Short mmCIF file of C-alpha atoms and ligand atoms in Angstrom, two decimals:
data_model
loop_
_atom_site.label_atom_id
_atom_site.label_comp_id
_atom_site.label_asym_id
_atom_site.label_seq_id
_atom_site.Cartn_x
_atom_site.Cartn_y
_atom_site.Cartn_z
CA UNK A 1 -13.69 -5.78 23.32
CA UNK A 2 -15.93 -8.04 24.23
CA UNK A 3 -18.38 -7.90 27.68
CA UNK A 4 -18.87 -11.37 28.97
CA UNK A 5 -20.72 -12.67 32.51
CA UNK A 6 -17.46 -12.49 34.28
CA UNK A 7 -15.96 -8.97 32.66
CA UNK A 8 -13.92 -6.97 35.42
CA UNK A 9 -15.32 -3.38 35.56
CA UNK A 10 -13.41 -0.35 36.41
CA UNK A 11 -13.77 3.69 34.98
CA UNK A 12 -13.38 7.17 35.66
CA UNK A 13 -15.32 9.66 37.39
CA UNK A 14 -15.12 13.42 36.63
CA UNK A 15 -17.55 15.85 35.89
CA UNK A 16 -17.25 16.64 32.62
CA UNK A 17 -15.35 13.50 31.98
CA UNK A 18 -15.79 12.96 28.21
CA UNK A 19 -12.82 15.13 27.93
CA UNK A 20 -10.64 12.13 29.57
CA UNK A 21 -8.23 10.54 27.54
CA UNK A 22 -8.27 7.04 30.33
CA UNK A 23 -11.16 5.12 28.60
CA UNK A 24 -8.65 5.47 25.66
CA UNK A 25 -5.60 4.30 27.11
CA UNK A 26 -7.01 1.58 29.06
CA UNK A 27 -8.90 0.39 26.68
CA UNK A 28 -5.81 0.34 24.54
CA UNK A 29 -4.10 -2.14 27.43
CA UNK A 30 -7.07 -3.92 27.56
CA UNK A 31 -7.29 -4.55 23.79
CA UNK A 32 -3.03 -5.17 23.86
CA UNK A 33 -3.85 -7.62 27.30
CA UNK A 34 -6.69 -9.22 26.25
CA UNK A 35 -7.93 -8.91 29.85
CA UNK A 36 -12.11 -9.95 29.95
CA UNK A 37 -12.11 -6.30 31.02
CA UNK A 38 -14.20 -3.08 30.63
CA UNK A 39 -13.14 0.89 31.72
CA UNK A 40 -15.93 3.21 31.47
CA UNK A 41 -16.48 6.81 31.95
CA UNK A 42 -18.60 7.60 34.76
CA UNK A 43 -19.82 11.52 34.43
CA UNK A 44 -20.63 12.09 38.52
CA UNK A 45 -22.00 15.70 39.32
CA UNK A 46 -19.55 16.94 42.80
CA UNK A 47 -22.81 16.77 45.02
CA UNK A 48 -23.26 13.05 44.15
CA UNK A 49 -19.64 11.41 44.53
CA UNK A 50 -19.54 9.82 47.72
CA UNK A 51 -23.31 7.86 46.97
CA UNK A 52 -21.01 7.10 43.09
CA UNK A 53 -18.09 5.57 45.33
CA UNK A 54 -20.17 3.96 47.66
CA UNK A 55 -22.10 2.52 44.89
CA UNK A 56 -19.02 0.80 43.35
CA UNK A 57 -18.32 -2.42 45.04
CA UNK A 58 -22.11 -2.80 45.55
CA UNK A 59 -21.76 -2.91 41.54
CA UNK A 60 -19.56 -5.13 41.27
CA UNK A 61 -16.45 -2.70 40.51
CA UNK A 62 -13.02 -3.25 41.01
CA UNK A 63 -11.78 0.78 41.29
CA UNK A 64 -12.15 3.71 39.09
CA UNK A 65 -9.61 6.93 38.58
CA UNK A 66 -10.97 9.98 39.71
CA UNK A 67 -10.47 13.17 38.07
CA UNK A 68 -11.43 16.82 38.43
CA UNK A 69 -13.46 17.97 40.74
CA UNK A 70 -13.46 14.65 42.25
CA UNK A 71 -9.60 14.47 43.54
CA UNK A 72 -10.11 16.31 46.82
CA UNK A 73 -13.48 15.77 47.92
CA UNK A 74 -12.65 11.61 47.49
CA UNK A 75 -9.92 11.85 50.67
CA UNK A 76 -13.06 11.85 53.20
CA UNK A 77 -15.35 9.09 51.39
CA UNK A 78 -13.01 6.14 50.98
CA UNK A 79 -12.22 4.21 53.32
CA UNK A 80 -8.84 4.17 53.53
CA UNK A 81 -6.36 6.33 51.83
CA UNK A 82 -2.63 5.49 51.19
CA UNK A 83 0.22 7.48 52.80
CA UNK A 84 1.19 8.91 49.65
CA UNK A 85 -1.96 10.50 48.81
CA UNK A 86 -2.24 11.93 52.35
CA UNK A 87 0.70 13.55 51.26
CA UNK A 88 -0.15 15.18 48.38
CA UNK A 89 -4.00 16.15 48.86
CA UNK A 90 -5.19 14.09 46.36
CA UNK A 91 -6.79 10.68 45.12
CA UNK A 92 -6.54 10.11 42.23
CA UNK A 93 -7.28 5.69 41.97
CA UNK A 94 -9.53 3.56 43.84
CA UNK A 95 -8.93 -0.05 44.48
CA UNK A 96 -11.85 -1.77 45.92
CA UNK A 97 -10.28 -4.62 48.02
CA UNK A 98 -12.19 -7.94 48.75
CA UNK A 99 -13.94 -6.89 51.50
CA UNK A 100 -15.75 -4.25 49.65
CA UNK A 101 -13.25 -1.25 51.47
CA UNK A 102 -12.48 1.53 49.13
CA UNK A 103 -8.33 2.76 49.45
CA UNK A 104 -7.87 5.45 48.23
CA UNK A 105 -3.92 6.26 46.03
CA UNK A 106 -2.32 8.81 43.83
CA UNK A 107 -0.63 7.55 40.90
CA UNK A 108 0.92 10.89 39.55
CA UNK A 109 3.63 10.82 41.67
CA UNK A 110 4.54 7.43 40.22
CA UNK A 111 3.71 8.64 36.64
CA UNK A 112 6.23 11.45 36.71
CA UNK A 113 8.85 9.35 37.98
CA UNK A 114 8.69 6.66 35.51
CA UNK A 115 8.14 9.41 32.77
CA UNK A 116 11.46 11.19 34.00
CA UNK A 117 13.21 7.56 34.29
CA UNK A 118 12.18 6.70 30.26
CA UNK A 119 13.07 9.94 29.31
CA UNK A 120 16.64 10.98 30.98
CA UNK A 121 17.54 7.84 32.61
CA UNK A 122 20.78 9.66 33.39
CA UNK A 123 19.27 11.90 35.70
CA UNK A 124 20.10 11.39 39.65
CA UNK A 125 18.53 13.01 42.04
CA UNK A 126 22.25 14.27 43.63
CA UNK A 127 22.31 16.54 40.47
CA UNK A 128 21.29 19.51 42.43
CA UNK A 129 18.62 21.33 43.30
CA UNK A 130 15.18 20.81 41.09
CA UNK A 131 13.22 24.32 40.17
CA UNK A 132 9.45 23.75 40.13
CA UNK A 133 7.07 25.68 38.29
CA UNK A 134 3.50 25.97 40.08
CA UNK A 135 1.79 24.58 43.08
CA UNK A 136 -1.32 23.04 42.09
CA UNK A 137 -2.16 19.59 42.39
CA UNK A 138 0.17 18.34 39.40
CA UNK A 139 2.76 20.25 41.51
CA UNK A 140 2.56 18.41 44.80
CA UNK A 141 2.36 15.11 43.13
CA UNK A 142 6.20 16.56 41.29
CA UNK A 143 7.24 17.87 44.73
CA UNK A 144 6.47 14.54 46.21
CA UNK A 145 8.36 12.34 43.86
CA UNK A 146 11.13 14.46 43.86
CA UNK A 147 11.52 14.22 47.86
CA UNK A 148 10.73 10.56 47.73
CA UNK A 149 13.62 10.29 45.22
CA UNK A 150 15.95 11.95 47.78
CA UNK A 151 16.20 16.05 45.79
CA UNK A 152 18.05 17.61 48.71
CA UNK A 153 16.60 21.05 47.78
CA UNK A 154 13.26 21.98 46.03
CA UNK A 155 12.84 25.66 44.73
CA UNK A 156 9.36 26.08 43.97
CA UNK A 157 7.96 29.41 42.08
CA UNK A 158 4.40 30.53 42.37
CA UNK A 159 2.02 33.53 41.75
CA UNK A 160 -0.08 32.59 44.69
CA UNK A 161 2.92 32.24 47.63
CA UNK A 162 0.61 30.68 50.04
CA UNK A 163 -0.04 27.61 48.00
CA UNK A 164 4.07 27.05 47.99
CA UNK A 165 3.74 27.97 51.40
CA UNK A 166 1.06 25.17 51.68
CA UNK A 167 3.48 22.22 50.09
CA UNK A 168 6.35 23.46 51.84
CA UNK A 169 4.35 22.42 55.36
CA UNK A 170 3.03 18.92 53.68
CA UNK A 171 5.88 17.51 51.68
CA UNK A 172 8.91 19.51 53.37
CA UNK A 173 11.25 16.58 54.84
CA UNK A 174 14.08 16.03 57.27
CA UNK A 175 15.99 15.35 53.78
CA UNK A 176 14.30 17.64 51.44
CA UNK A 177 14.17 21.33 51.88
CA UNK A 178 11.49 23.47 49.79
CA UNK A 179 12.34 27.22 49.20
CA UNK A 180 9.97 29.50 47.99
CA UNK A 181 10.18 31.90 45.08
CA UNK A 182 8.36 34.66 43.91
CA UNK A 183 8.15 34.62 39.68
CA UNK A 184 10.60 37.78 40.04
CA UNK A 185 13.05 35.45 41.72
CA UNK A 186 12.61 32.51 39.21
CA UNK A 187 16.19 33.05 37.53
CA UNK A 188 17.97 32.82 40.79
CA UNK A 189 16.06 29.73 41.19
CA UNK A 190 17.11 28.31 37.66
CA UNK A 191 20.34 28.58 38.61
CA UNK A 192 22.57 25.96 38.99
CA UNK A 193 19.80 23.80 39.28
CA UNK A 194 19.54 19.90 38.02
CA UNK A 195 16.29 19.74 37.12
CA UNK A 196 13.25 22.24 35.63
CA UNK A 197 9.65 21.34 35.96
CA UNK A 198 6.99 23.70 34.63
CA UNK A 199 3.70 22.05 36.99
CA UNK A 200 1.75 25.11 36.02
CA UNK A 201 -1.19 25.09 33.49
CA UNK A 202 1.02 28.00 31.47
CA UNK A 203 1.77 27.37 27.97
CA UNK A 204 -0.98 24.57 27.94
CA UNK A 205 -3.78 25.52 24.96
CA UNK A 206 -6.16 28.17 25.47
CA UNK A 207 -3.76 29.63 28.92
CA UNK A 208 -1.54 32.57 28.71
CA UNK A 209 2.28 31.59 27.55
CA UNK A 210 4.97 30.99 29.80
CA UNK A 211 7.75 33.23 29.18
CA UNK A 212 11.06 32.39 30.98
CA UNK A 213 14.64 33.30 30.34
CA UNK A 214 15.98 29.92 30.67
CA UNK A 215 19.99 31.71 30.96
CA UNK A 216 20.56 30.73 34.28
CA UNK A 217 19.69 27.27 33.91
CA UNK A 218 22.64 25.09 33.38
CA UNK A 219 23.00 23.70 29.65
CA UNK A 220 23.16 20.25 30.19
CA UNK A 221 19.89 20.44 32.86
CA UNK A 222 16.84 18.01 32.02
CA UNK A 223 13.74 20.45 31.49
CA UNK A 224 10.08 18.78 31.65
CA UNK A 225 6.78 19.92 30.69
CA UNK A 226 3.82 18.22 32.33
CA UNK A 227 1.50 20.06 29.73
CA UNK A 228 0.42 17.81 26.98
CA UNK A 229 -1.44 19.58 24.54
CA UNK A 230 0.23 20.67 23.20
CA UNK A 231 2.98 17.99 23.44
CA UNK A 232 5.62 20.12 22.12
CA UNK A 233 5.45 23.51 24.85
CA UNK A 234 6.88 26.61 23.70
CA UNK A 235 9.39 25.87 26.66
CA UNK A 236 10.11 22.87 25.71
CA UNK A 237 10.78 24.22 21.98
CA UNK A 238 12.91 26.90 23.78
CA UNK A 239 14.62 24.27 25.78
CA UNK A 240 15.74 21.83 23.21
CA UNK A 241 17.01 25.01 20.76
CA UNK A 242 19.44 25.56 24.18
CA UNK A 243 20.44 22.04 24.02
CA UNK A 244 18.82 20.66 27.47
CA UNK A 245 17.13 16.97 27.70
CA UNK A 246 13.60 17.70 27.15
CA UNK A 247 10.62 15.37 28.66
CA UNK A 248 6.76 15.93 27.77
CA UNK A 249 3.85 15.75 29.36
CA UNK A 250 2.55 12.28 28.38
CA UNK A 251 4.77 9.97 29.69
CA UNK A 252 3.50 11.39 32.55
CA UNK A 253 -0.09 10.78 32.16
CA UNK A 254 0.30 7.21 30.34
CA UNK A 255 2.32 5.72 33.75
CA UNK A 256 0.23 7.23 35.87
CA UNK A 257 -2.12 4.90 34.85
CA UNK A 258 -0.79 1.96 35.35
CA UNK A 259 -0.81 0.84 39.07
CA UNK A 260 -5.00 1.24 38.52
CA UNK A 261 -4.82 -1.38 35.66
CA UNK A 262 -2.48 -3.50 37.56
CA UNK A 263 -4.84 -3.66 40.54
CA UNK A 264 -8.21 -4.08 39.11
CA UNK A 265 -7.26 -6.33 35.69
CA UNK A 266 -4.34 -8.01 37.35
CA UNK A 267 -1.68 -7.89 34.77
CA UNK A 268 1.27 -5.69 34.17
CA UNK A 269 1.47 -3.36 31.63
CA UNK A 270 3.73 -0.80 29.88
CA UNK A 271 4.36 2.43 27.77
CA UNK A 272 5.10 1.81 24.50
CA UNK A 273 5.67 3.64 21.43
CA UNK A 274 2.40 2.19 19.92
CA UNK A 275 0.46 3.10 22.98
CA UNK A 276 2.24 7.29 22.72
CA UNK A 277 0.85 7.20 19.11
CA UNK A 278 -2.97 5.91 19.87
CA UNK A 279 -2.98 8.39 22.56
CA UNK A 280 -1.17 11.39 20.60
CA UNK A 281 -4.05 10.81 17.84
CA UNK A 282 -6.96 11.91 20.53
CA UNK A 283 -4.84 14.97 21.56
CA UNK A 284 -6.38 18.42 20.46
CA UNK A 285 -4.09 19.41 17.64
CA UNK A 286 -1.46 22.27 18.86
CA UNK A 287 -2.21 25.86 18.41
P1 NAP B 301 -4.05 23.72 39.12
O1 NAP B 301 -4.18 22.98 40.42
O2 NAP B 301 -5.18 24.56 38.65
O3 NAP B 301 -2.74 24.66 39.22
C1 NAP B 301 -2.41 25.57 38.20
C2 NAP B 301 -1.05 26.17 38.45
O4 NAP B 301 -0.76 27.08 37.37
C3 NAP B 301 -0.95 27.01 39.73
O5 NAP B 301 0.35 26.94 40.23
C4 NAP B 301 -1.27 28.41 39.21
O6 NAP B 301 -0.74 29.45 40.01
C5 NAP B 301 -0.55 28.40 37.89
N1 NAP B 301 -1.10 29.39 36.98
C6 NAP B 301 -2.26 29.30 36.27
N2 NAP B 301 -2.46 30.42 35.54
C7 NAP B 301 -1.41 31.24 35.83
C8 NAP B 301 -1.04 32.55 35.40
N3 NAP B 301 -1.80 33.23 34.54
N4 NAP B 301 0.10 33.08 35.86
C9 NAP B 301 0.88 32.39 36.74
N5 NAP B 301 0.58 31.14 37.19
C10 NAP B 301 -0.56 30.58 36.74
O7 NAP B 301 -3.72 22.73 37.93
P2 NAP B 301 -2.98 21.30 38.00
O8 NAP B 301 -3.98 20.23 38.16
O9 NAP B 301 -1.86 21.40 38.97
O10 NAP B 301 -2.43 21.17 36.49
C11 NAP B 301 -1.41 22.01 36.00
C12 NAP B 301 -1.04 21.59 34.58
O11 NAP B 301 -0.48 20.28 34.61
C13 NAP B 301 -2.23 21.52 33.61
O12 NAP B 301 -1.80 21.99 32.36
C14 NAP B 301 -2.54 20.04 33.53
O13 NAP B 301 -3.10 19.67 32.28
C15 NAP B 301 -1.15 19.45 33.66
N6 NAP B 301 -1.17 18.09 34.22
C16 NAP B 301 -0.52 17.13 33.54
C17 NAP B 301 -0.49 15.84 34.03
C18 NAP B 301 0.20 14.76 33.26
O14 NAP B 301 -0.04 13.59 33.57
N7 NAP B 301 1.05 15.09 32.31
C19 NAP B 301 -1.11 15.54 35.26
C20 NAP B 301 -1.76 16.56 35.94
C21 NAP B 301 -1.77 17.84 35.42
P3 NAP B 301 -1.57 29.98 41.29
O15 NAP B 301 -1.37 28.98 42.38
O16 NAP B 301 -0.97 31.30 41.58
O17 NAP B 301 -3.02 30.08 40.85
#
């Protein structure tokens, strides 16, 4: 990469951010692209965020990503946010427009989509209800694909009930039902259902396991794991032993980068296999 006069600038903010696998992957489109393009990463403290955003057009910036502790706190800086991200809590990408405005969107909805679309293309929506695992913010961007997809009935399990509780208000539609679950319920909420989504941080490296009895579940049931380090999730593991279409966690987090790309560097890009493996090689290796 090479920064000329004219370069398009765009990055991440997070505090720590160093940790952040985007300067990786977008550098790897911009490499692939050959955009005159450079994607930085941007440690911000939390108490100096909204001065970092405001800063951005003034230097010249087309957007950045945003990620922890930013997600939240960006809703009330920017200056506009998109109805998707109102819905789920969160921003996640910032697209500076011409006029210097700051809109604020949240890509992980789209990323687990497109992740679930590469992965079991077969799936429909109409296969019956989908179990969620977890209501954090990975959760509510799940919730809200799956109700944008047209999931009739969402059966989300939680330690903390009120967060459920919480989603159920925000993303509940006139189309899409959520029900709530205690983890003591979690096999009647396996059951019969057409999809399983573990949202929660269990089973990720350095958390406590996730046990789960996946009996109830039927066999032929697509089971995803938004964790990604490790790629391969003692659920998943347990999963494709049972037989069930398994997706990982990093389709997810590779498409969920896209729209920023497409809006700051102007050009489309895609997942490939070559883009999995430069990705896969910055991953912590698995316990
Ligand atoms: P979060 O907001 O902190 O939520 C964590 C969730 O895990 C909550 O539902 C929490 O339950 C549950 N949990 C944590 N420890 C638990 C325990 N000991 N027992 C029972 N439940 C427990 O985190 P997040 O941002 O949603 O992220 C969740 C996971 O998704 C992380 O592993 C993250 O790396 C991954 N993720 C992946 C992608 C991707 O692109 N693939 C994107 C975002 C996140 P309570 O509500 O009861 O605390």
């Amino acid at each position: 990469m090479r920064i000329s006069g004219t370069t398009r600038l765009a990055g991440i903010m997070g505090w720590p951010v160093a940790h952040s696998r985007s300067p990786v992957l977008h550098g790897f489109w911009l490499d692939e692209t050959g955009v005159d393009g450079a994607y930085l990463p941007l440690p911000v403290r939390p108490q100096n965020i909204e001065q970092a955003l405001r800063a951005l057009p003034i230097l010249g910036f087309r957007g950045c990503n945003l990620t922890i502790p930013h997600k939240q706190a960006a809703l009330s800086v920017v200056d506009r946010v998109d109805s998707l991200a109102r819905r789920i809590g969160a921003v996640n990408t910032i697209v500076i427009g011409p006029d210097g405005t700051l809109e604020g969107r949240n890509t992980d909805a789209f990323g687990f989509r497109e992740s679930l679309r590469d992965a079991v293309p077969a799936w429909k929506a109409t296969a019956g209800p989908a179990a969620i695992l977890g209501a954090g913010g990975a959760a509510r961007a799940v919730v809200a694909a799956l109700a944008d997809a047209g999931v009739a009935e969402i059966r989300m399990v939680n330690r903390t009930l009120a967060r459920v509780e919480a989603i159920a208000g925000d993303l509940a539609t006139p189309n899409t039902r959520i029900t709530i679950h205690s983890w003591e319920q979690v096999g009647a909420a396996l059951r019969h259902a057409g999809l399983l989504v573990n949202a929660t941080s269990l089973g990720m490296a350095g958390e406590p396991a996730l046990t789960l009895d996946l009996a109830p579940l039927p066999p032929s049931t697509p089971v995803v794991d938004i964790v990604y380090v490790p790629l391969e999730t003692d659920l998943l593991a347990a999963a494709r032993r049972r037989g069930h279409p398994v997706v990982d966690g990093l389709g997810m987090l590779l498409h969920q980068g896209r729209p920023g790309f497409e809006a700051w560097f102007g050009t489309s890009v895609k997942v490939t296999r070559e883009l999995r493996a430069a990705i896969l090689a910055t991953l912590a290796p698995a316990r």
